[in-house]
């Protein structure tokens, strides 16, 4: 515990800007993963424990595409597109076969997919860790805001993620498909009763979730280490965020992810030793007091 | 009452078979297998008391397994308690913890119950990692479990440990079998199948739920004790998320509607793991494919599948 | 059980039917291919290791080095006339799996010796197995000092052929104290993984660092979590604390991510980073290694500057297409110890080798002076420890200064006395 340091940090604009931006970058990347997780749960009532695998594959695909084409933009698009297709295939060929079955059967399929792709990644890219390295376009000096440091790459990521969040919100709120998804998240029977093709809907939701997770992997690849099994810790973190924010709520995931990032950013200064325990305790409290999460609606 | 005597017979026969096996052929690997099986099977069957028997899906059952392993290993290392007292005290402590956790969790429904049990397990795991002075942190409890010979049982001798585990496995399974077959077990199944009806019949829902949660925790802790004896220590992995997953897998693989399903699932799981690990470093790939084939092909546990084979009529009734 | 119930729901009966019992029996029987494999004139050496998950590189590079040495020894006639056959098994970085695998290798795999290529948590589990079975075992990857230093944990037939935390702490403390004095760096920060290894070794390093340079000021300490993929908030915290130098124990993928993320914030311009852990995997993963990191040499083909060392690295690279790791040399050295001991004893019998290994000095390309000794307390000394600074182009680490082993052993002995080990 070092609350003195925390107070001192809040008194200094430089410290606030730096820690807040570093918290935002952690939180927003997690949001991209959590958004898919929460959507899938909202619409299909499935906890996609294979979601970390989408993130991992996105990062590896981006790594290879960048090596082949030397274009980071292309790498990011390819990763997102490939994972969207992968998400659809995963839903159609695997998950769709156990709808209506035991929740644990779905869990088992996710577990199998995690095992298989962790090993496939090792087979294709090797057991050692990789680093993509910073794309040349972003190898610039940091920006200074009120004395705080914000690297240009991270500034770009924050803007991009917030745009995506807005786009997602608008898309869900104002397009026909989006409204159907939102409705399905709240009342799946009703949507089916209205004669809407839920098969296509479910595949679409998985595609969207997969694409977002792949995108997050590609965006994280320049600064994080790539290794088989790298999706696991991301899965845990984004799972916590979805539960606290409310399974099914995009806004909940966004706000919780940002809150989580900021907690990490300032927690490392004020109470570095307890951040993990604090987050688990928060998750337990939320579940006990408001099982559907801070922003979610209770499922029946 | 008929069932009780038949179960007793089966248990006794199994025990005689297990204890007699080393006399017929001596294989340390077989003994190791049974020791590990006893730990996992008790853990998985106790989970199925919740999942299959009561419809309470817990993602965090590994908490009690890990707790049993740590509590027992610490008692043996830091006190002079005898083996039997350490086991009993560990089970008692596990019951207290399960009572506490259960009291908090059981009012949550379905998936939220699963989440909150998982969250509590994660909290427990991170406490094990952080509390280095007590638990040894990520490196686990080192230095082995002290050699104390009690009533002729020396658990550090492979043969004795084998007998110890075999007896506890059979006794534990028998006790759990007795629980599921009792009126109490039937009440739980009624709650599982139709909570509203059970409530209407005037059954207070929380009491049997809490009771079975505590019992399941105690048997999981017993599994943890055996696991800690096998590795002569305790490690945070015991209380980690993937380990709860192992038990879930064993339950699903064997069958949630058959009492011996989790036992069969545990045996298959361990055997597959051992064989694949020996054959290839890509065992995850092979294991994943097998799980997929099983999940998409059988869609239910092996024993459940056998029981509902077409043409066999109402095999399940007795 | 009432009839009513049976009819209402066919799921209500957890049946213990004959078929169920039978099925369990059959699956049980299938799971019992437990026949011990014979040995003959082949000497099987069992290697529990890690071949999956984030630290699979530990296992694959250990395996490479062992295969390289086994082939060389077999070509020269084997161990006391017996051909070596290595049996690798993945303990998945889980202690209970590692213990299981180690037992199985000996009990049914027909392995007479063990080379334990697992990290510390696995090594402590294997240690208990070795104590139980009384088999000769060489730990090749655990750097935790207590494994051999603590008499309570020591096993009579277990050896360690790997660098040791306390040695690295002393060597690092001595080197960095000189470095700090030369640059007048008094304000230091640390950043190490938040688990037992990270915390213990950081504390130990600081103890020895202060022993050599009492006037350092610790401005901040950061403890990123185990397996944390992102160090951003830790990096910004460090930069704001404005230390002159940073000591970090992050390693492998974590160190690589830390360097990449640190680059984004120009961390390496703000302070001098010191770590024992820049090695070939980190160097090959990072495109732009910053200049001027003070680093230890875990494995480095230019240090010790011996032709044998360079030749070994080239042979390894030629066969496996990648640079050797620290784990690779430790495993190679273990095989060299077995080779020398078998030659001296004229047998490959484990019990005899235990006696011969203790106190044995061998010629070895990884020794500071071309020799490494297996001390009487079953751990090695005189292996290469050097510190230098990174440069952006090959050979990537320059100005390497070898550690003073006399000083290391003197302080190690004092440390052991302080902890009551001797």
Tab-separated table of N, CA, C and O in Angstrom, chain B residues 147-200:
chain	number	residue	atom	x	y	z
B	147	UNK	N	7.538	-38.277	7.167
B	147	UNK	CA	7.312	-39.716	7.302
B	147	UNK	C	6.892	-40.012	8.731
B	147	UNK	O	7.675	-39.904	9.655
B	148	UNK	N	5.635	-40.356	8.876
B	148	UNK	CA	5.174	-40.729	10.205
B	148	UNK	C	4.450	-42.054	10.072
B	148	UNK	O	3.493	-42.172	9.318
B	149	UNK	N	4.934	-43.031	10.776
B	149	UNK	CA	4.307	-44.342	10.678
B	149	UNK	C	3.241	-44.452	11.752
B	149	UNK	O	3.516	-44.249	12.934
B	150	UNK	N	2.014	-44.709	11.323
B	150	UNK	CA	0.930	-44.806	12.290
B	150	UNK	C	0.215	-46.142	12.110
B	150	UNK	O	-0.225	-46.465	11.005
B	151	UNK	N	0.095	-46.863	13.189
B	151	UNK	CA	-0.609	-48.144	13.183
B	151	UNK	C	-0.145	-49.018	12.023
B	151	UNK	O	-0.933	-49.603	11.308
B	152	UNK	N	1.147	-49.016	11.810
B	152	UNK	CA	1.688	-49.898	10.785
B	152	UNK	C	1.558	-49.359	9.375
B	152	UNK	O	2.042	-49.956	8.427
B	153	UNK	N	0.893	-48.201	9.223
B	153	UNK	CA	0.784	-47.634	7.878
B	153	UNK	C	1.896	-46.618	7.679
B	153	UNK	O	1.992	-45.642	8.413
B	154	UNK	N	2.734	-46.850	6.705
B	154	UNK	CA	3.783	-45.902	6.370
B	154	UNK	C	3.473	-45.382	4.981
B	154	UNK	O	3.754	-46.029	3.983
B	155	UNK	N	2.844	-44.186	4.941
B	155	UNK	CA	2.362	-43.694	3.644
B	155	UNK	C	3.480	-43.372	2.684
B	155	UNK	O	3.230	-43.090	1.528
B	156	UNK	N	4.705	-43.363	3.166
B	156	UNK	CA	5.781	-43.077	2.235
B	156	UNK	C	6.220	-44.324	1.494
B	156	UNK	O	7.040	-44.272	0.600
B	157	UNK	N	5.669	-45.459	1.916
B	157	UNK	CA	5.956	-46.679	1.176
B	157	UNK	C	4.895	-46.831	0.113
B	157	UNK	O	3.695	-46.775	0.389
B	158	UNK	N	5.362	-47.025	-1.090
B	158	UNK	CA	4.461	-47.108	-2.233
B	158	UNK	C	3.304	-48.066	-1.975
B	158	UNK	O	2.143	-47.726	-2.172
B	159	UNK	N	3.605	-49.263	-1.494
B	159	UNK	CA	2.570	-50.273	-1.289
B	159	UNK	C	1.525	-49.830	-0.279
B	159	UNK	O	0.334	-50.000	-0.478
B	160	UNK	N	1.980	-49.237	0.808
B	160	UNK	CA	1.057	-48.781	1.843
B	160	UNK	C	0.194	-47.640	1.351
B	160	UNK	O	-0.991	-47.569	1.636
B	161	UNK	N	0.815	-46.723	0.605
B	161	UNK	CA	0.060	-45.599	0.072
B	161	UNK	C	-1.020	-46.116	-0.873
B	161	UNK	O	-2.156	-45.632	-0.877
B	162	UNK	N	-0.658	-47.135	-1.650
B	162	UNK	CA	-1.615	-47.733	-2.573
B	162	UNK	C	-2.825	-48.282	-1.825
B	162	UNK	O	-3.970	-48.007	-2.173
B	163	UNK	N	-2.549	-49.036	-0.770
B	163	UNK	CA	-3.649	-49.614	0.001
B	163	UNK	C	-4.513	-48.537	0.637
B	163	UNK	O	-5.738	-48.588	0.607
B	164	UNK	N	-3.829	-47.537	1.179
B	164	UNK	CA	-4.505	-46.409	1.819
B	164	UNK	C	-5.470	-45.759	0.830
B	164	UNK	O	-6.643	-45.516	1.122
B	165	UNK	N	-4.959	-45.488	-0.384
B	165	UNK	CA	-5.777	-44.814	-1.399
B	165	UNK	C	-6.914	-45.710	-1.883
B	165	UNK	O	-8.042	-45.237	-2.088
B	166	UNK	N	-6.614	-46.985	-2.063
B	166	UNK	CA	-7.646	-47.911	-2.539
B	166	UNK	C	-8.808	-47.959	-1.551
B	166	UNK	O	-9.982	-47.884	-1.938
B	167	UNK	N	-8.464	-48.050	-0.266
B	167	UNK	CA	-9.515	-48.120	0.750
B	167	UNK	C	-10.337	-46.833	0.759
B	167	UNK	O	-11.571	-46.859	0.759
B	168	UNK	N	-9.644	-45.692	0.732
B	168	UNK	CA	-10.370	-44.423	0.775
B	168	UNK	C	-11.207	-44.215	-0.483
B	168	UNK	O	-12.299	-43.645	-0.420
B	169	UNK	N	-10.694	-44.674	-1.614
B	169	UNK	CA	-11.458	-44.541	-2.862
B	169	UNK	C	-12.775	-45.293	-2.753
B	169	UNK	O	-13.855	-44.745	-2.983
B	170	UNK	N	-12.672	-46.561	-2.375
B	170	UNK	CA	-13.881	-47.396	-2.298
B	170	UNK	C	-14.825	-46.863	-1.221
B	170	UNK	O	-16.026	-46.717	-1.450
B	171	UNK	N	-14.251	-46.520	-0.067
B	171	UNK	CA	-15.088	-46.016	1.020
B	171	UNK	C	-15.766	-44.711	0.617
B	171	UNK	O	-16.963	-44.511	0.866
B	172	UNK	N	-15.006	-43.823	-0.027
B	172	UNK	CA	-15.547	-42.534	-0.443
B	172	UNK	C	-16.661	-42.704	-1.457
B	172	UNK	O	-17.730	-42.093	-1.345
B	173	UNK	N	-16.416	-43.558	-2.455
B	173	UNK	CA	-17.435	-43.783	-3.476
B	173	UNK	C	-18.684	-44.398	-2.853
B	173	UNK	O	-19.807	-44.022	-3.167
B	174	UNK	N	-18.460	-45.344	-1.951
B	174	UNK	CA	-19.584	-46.019	-1.310
B	174	UNK	C	-20.428	-45.002	-0.536
B	174	UNK	O	-21.662	-44.997	-0.619
B	175	UNK	N	-19.739	-44.125	0.189
B	175	UNK	CA	-20.465	-43.116	0.961
B	175	UNK	C	-21.269	-42.210	0.039
B	175	UNK	O	-22.435	-41.891	0.301
B	176	UNK	N	-20.654	-41.795	-1.065
B	176	UNK	CA	-21.363	-40.900	-1.985
B	176	UNK	C	-22.535	-41.625	-2.643
B	176	UNK	O	-23.596	-41.045	-2.881
B	177	UNK	N	-22.324	-42.893	-2.938
B	177	UNK	CA	-23.394	-43.696	-3.507
B	177	UNK	C	-24.584	-43.752	-2.540
B	177	UNK	O	-25.742	-43.613	-2.926
B	178	UNK	N	-24.257	-43.927	-1.285
B	178	UNK	CA	-25.269	-43.990	-0.253
B	178	UNK	C	-26.044	-42.673	-0.203
B	178	UNK	O	-27.274	-42.665	-0.044
B	179	UNK	N	-25.327	-41.568	-0.353
B	179	UNK	CA	-25.972	-40.247	-0.323
B	179	UNK	C	-26.940	-40.094	-1.491
B	179	UNK	O	-28.081	-39.668	-1.322
B	180	UNK	N	-26.477	-40.466	-2.702
B	180	UNK	CA	-27.357	-40.271	-3.867
B	180	UNK	C	-28.580	-41.174	-3.806
B	180	UNK	O	-29.640	-40.799	-4.281
B	181	UNK	N	-28.421	-42.351	-3.217
B	181	UNK	CA	-29.540	-43.294	-3.208
B	181	UNK	C	-30.510	-43.021	-2.069
B	181	UNK	O	-31.600	-43.575	-2.024
B	182	UNK	N	-30.122	-42.147	-1.158
B	182	UNK	CA	-30.958	-41.903	0.022
B	182	UNK	C	-32.124	-40.977	-0.340
B	182	UNK	O	-32.127	-40.363	-1.398
B	183	UNK	N	-33.119	-40.883	0.542
B	183	UNK	CA	-34.221	-39.945	0.310
B	183	UNK	C	-33.707	-38.520	0.100
B	183	UNK	O	-34.244	-37.758	-0.692
B	184	UNK	N	-32.626	-38.195	0.791
B	184	UNK	CA	-32.014	-36.884	0.654
B	184	UNK	C	-31.573	-36.657	-0.806
B	184	UNK	O	-31.826	-35.612	-1.403
B	185	UNK	N	-30.937	-37.691	-1.387
B	185	UNK	CA	-30.508	-37.602	-2.787
B	185	UNK	C	-31.702	-37.426	-3.713
B	185	UNK	O	-31.642	-36.683	-4.697
B	186	UNK	N	-32.811	-38.107	-3.374
B	186	UNK	CA	-33.998	-37.994	-4.223
B	186	UNK	C	-34.590	-36.598	-4.146
B	186	UNK	O	-35.026	-36.042	-5.149
B	187	UNK	N	-34.579	-36.024	-2.939
B	187	UNK	CA	-35.060	-34.656	-2.796
B	187	UNK	C	-34.263	-33.737	-3.710
B	187	UNK	O	-34.816	-32.887	-4.402
B	188	UNK	N	-32.944	-33.933	-3.703
B	188	UNK	CA	-32.089	-33.080	-4.522
B	188	UNK	C	-32.428	-33.220	-5.996
B	188	UNK	O	-32.460	-32.246	-6.731
B	189	UNK	N	-32.685	-34.473	-6.409
B	189	UNK	CA	-32.990	-34.672	-7.829
B	189	UNK	C	-34.321	-34.019	-8.186
B	189	UNK	O	-34.506	-33.517	-9.276
B	190	UNK	N	-35.212	-34.036	-7.205
B	190	UNK	CA	-36.488	-33.397	-7.466
B	190	UNK	C	-36.291	-31.889	-7.628
B	190	UNK	O	-36.853	-31.273	-8.534
B	191	UNK	N	-35.454	-31.321	-6.788
B	191	UNK	CA	-35.167	-29.886	-6.913
B	191	UNK	C	-34.514	-29.604	-8.261
B	191	UNK	O	-34.840	-28.644	-8.954
B	192	UNK	N	-33.598	-30.509	-8.649
B	192	UNK	CA	-32.901	-30.329	-9.909
B	192	UNK	C	-33.895	-30.278	-11.067
B	192	UNK	O	-33.814	-29.420	-11.937
B	193	UNK	N	-34.849	-31.216	-11.045
B	193	UNK	CA	-35.726	-31.343	-12.193
B	193	UNK	C	-36.829	-30.291	-12.208
B	193	UNK	O	-37.284	-29.883	-13.259
B	194	UNK	N	-37.239	-29.881	-11.051
B	194	UNK	CA	-38.323	-28.911	-11.029
B	194	UNK	C	-38.347	-28.179	-9.693
B	194	UNK	O	-38.965	-28.611	-8.728
B	195	UNK	N	-37.650	-27.053	-9.682
B	195	UNK	CA	-37.529	-26.321	-8.432
B	195	UNK	C	-38.878	-25.824	-7.928
B	195	UNK	O	-39.169	-25.864	-6.741
B	196	UNK	N	-39.684	-25.391	-8.895
B	196	UNK	CA	-40.966	-24.823	-8.499
B	196	UNK	C	-41.810	-25.878	-7.802
B	196	UNK	O	-42.434	-25.626	-6.763
B	197	UNK	N	-41.789	-27.097	-8.385
B	197	UNK	CA	-42.610	-28.145	-7.794
B	197	UNK	C	-42.114	-28.494	-6.394
B	197	UNK	O	-42.886	-28.674	-5.467
B	198	UNK	N	-40.791	-28.570	-6.294
B	198	UNK	CA	-40.234	-28.913	-4.990
B	198	UNK	C	-40.619	-27.874	-3.954
B	198	UNK	O	-40.987	-28.204	-2.830
B	199	UNK	N	-40.549	-26.614	-4.361
B	199	UNK	CA	-40.899	-25.537	-3.437
B	199	UNK	C	-42.376	-25.649	-3.059
B	199	UNK	O	-42.759	-25.468	-1.912
B	200	UNK	N	-43.185	-25.991	-4.049
B	200	UNK	CA	-44.609	-26.132	-3.829
B	200	UNK	C	-44.907	-27.243	-2.833
B	200	UNK	O	-45.816	-27.154	-2.024
